[in-house]
PDB file of C-alpha atoms in Angstrom:
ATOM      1  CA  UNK A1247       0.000   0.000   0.000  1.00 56.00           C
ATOM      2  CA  UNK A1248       1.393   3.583  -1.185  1.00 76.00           C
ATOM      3  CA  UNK A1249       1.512   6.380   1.374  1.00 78.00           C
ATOM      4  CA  UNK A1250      -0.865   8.470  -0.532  1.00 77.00           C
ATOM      5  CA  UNK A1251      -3.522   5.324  -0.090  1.00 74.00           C
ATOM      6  CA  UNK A1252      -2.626   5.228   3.419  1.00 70.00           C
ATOM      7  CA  UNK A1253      -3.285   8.671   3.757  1.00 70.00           C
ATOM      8  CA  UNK A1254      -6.023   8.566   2.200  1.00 72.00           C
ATOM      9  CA  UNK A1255      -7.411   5.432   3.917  1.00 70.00           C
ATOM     10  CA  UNK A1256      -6.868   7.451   7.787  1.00 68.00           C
ATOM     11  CA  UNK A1257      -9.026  10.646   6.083  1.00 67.00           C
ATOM     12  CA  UNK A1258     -11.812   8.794   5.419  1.00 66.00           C
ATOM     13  CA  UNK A1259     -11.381   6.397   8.728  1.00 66.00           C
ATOM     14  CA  UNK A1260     -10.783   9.973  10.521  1.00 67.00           C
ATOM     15  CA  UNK A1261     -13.331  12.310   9.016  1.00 70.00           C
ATOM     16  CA  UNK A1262     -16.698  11.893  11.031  1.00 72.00           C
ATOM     17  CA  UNK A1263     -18.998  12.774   8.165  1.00 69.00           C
ATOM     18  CA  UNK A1264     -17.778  10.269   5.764  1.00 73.00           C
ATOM     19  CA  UNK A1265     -17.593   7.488   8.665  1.00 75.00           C
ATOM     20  CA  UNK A1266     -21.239   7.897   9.130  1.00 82.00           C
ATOM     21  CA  UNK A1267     -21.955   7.800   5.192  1.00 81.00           C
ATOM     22  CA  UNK A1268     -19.898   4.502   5.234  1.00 80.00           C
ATOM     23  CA  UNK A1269     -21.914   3.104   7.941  1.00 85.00           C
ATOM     24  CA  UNK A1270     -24.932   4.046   6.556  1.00 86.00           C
ATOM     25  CA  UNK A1271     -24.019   2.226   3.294  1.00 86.00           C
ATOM     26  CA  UNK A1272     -22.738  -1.122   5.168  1.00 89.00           C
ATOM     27  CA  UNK A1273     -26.128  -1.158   7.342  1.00 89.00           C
ATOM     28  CA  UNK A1274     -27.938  -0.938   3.593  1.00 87.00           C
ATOM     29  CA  UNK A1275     -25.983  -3.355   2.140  1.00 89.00           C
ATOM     30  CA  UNK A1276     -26.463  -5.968   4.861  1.00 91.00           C
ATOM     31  CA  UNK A1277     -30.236  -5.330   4.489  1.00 92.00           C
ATOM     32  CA  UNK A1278     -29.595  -6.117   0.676  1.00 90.00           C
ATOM     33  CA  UNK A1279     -27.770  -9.176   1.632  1.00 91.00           C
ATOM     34  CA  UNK A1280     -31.152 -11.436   1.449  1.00 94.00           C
ATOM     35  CA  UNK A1281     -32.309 -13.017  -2.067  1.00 92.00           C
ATOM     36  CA  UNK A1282     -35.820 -12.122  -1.278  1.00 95.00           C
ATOM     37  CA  UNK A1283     -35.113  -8.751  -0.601  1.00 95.00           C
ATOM     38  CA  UNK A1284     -32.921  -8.844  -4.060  1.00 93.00           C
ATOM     39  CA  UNK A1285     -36.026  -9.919  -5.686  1.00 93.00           C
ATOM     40  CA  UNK A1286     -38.264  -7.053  -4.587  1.00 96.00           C
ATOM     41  CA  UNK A1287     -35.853  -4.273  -5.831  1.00 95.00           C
ATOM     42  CA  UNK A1288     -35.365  -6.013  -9.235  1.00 92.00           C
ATOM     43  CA  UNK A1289     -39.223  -6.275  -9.306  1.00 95.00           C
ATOM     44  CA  UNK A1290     -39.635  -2.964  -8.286  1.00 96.00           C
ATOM     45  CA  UNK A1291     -37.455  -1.714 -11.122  1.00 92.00           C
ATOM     46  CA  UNK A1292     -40.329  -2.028 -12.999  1.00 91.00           C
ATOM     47  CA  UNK A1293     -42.256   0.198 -11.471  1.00 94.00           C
ATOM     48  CA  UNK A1294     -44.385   0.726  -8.225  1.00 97.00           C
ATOM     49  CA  UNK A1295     -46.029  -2.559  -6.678  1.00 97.00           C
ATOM     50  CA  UNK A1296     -48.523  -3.706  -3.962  1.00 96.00           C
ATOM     51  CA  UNK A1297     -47.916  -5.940  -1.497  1.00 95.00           C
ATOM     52  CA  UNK A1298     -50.505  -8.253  -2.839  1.00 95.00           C
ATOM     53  CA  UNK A1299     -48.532  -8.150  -6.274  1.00 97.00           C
ATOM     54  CA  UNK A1300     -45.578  -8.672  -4.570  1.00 97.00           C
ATOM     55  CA  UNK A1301     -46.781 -11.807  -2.831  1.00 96.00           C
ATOM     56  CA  UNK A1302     -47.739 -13.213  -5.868  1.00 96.00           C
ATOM     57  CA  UNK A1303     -44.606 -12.213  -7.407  1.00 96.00           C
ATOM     58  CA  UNK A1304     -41.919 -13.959  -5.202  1.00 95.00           C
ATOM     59  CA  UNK A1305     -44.160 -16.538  -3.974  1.00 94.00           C
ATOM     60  CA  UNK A1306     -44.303 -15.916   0.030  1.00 94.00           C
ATOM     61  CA  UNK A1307     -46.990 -15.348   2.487  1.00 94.00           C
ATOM     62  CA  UNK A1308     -47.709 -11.620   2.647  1.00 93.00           C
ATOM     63  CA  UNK A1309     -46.903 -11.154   6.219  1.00 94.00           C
ATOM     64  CA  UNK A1310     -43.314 -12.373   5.201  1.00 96.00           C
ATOM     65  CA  UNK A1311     -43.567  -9.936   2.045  1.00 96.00           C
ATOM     66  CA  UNK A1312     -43.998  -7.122   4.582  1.00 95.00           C
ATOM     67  CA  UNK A1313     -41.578  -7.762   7.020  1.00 96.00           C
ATOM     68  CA  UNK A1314     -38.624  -7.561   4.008  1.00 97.00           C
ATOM     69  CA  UNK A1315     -40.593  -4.340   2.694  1.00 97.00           C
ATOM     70  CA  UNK A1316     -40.488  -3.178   6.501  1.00 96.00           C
ATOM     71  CA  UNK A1317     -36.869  -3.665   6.498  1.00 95.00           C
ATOM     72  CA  UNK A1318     -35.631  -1.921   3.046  1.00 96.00           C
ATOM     73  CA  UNK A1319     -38.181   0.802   4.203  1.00 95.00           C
ATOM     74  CA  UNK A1320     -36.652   1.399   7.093  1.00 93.00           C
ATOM     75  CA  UNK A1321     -32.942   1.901   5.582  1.00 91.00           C
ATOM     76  CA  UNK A1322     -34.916   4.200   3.248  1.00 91.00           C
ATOM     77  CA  UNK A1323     -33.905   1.819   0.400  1.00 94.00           C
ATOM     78  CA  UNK A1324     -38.220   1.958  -0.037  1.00 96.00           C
ATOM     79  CA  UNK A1325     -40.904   4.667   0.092  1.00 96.00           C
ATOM     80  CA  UNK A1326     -44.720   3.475   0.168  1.00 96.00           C
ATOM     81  CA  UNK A1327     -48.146   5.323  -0.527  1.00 96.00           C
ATOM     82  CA  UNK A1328     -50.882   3.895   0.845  1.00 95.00           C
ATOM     83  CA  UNK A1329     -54.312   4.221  -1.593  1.00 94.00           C
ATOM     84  CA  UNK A1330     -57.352   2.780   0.959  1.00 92.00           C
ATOM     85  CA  UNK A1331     -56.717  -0.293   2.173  1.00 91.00           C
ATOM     86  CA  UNK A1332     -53.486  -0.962  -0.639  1.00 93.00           C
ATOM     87  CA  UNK A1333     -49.758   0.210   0.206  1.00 94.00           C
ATOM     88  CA  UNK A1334     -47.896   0.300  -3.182  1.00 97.00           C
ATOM     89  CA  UNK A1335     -43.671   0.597  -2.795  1.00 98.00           C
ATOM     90  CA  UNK A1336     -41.197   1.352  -5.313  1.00 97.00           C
ATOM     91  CA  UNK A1337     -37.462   2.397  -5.077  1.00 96.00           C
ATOM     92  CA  UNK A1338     -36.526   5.818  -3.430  1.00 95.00           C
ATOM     93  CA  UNK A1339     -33.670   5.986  -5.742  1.00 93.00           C
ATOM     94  CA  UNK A1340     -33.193   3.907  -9.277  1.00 90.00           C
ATOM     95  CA  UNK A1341     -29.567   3.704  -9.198  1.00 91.00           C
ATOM     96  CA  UNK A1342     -29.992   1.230  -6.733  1.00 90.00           C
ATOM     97  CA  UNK A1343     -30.808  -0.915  -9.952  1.00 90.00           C
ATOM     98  CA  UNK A1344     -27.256  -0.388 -10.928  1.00 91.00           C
ATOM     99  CA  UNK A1345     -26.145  -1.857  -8.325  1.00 88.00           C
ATOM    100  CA  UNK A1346     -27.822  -5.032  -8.093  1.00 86.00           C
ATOM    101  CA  UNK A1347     -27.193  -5.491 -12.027  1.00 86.00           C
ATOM    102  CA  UNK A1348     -23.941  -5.651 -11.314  1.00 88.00           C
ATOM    103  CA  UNK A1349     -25.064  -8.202  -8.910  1.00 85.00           C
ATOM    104  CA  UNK A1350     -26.533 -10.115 -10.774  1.00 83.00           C
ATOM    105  CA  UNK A1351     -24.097  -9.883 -13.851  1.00 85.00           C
ATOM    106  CA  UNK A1352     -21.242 -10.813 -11.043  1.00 85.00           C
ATOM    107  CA  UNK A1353     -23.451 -13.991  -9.265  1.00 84.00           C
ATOM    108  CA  UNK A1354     -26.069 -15.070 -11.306  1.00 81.00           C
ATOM    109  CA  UNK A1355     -24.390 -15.594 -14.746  1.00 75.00           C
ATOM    110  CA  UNK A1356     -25.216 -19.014 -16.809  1.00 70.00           C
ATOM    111  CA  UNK A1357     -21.367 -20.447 -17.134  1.00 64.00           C
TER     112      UNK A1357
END
């Protein structure tokens, strides 16, 4: 490892504000760490679902649909509008589809 990485490595370690960004994106990432959860965002890169759709869609019960919605939700991964008795969800930002393309193109490739 150069100095200048090292130096660079101890700024970001050091500087408070980019610690907390950092931990923000590990606590995120974790939270993407579940195939389910994996297969909501790529579903929701289509556009905004219900949960009922949803259900159907990965094949789980819908209390187990909305417990993995709950959780991206809460790292504000998700945002939800509720229209009566329906909550729809779709993805607060779309460049999170980048990300789990390259996912995909990295773990799920046909060798």
């Amino acid at each position: 490892m150069t100095i200048a990485y090292l130096l660079l490595y101890m700024y970001i370690m050091n500087d408070e504000y980019i610690q907390k960004g950092l931990d923000r994106a590990a606590r995120c990432l974790k939270v993407l760490a579940h195939p389910i959860r994996l297969m909501i965002i790529h579903l929701l890169g289509e556009g905004e679902l219900s949960v009922q759709e949803l259900e159907k869609a990965v094949g789980i019960s819908q209390s187990s649909v909305s417990q993995h919605l709950g959780l991206l939700k809460d790292k504000e991964i998700l945002e939800s509008r509720r229209v009566a008795q329906q909550v729809f969800y779709r993805l607060r930002d779309a460049r999170l589809l980048q990300l789990t393309a390259i996912t995909r193109e990295l773990f799920c490739r046909m060798e």
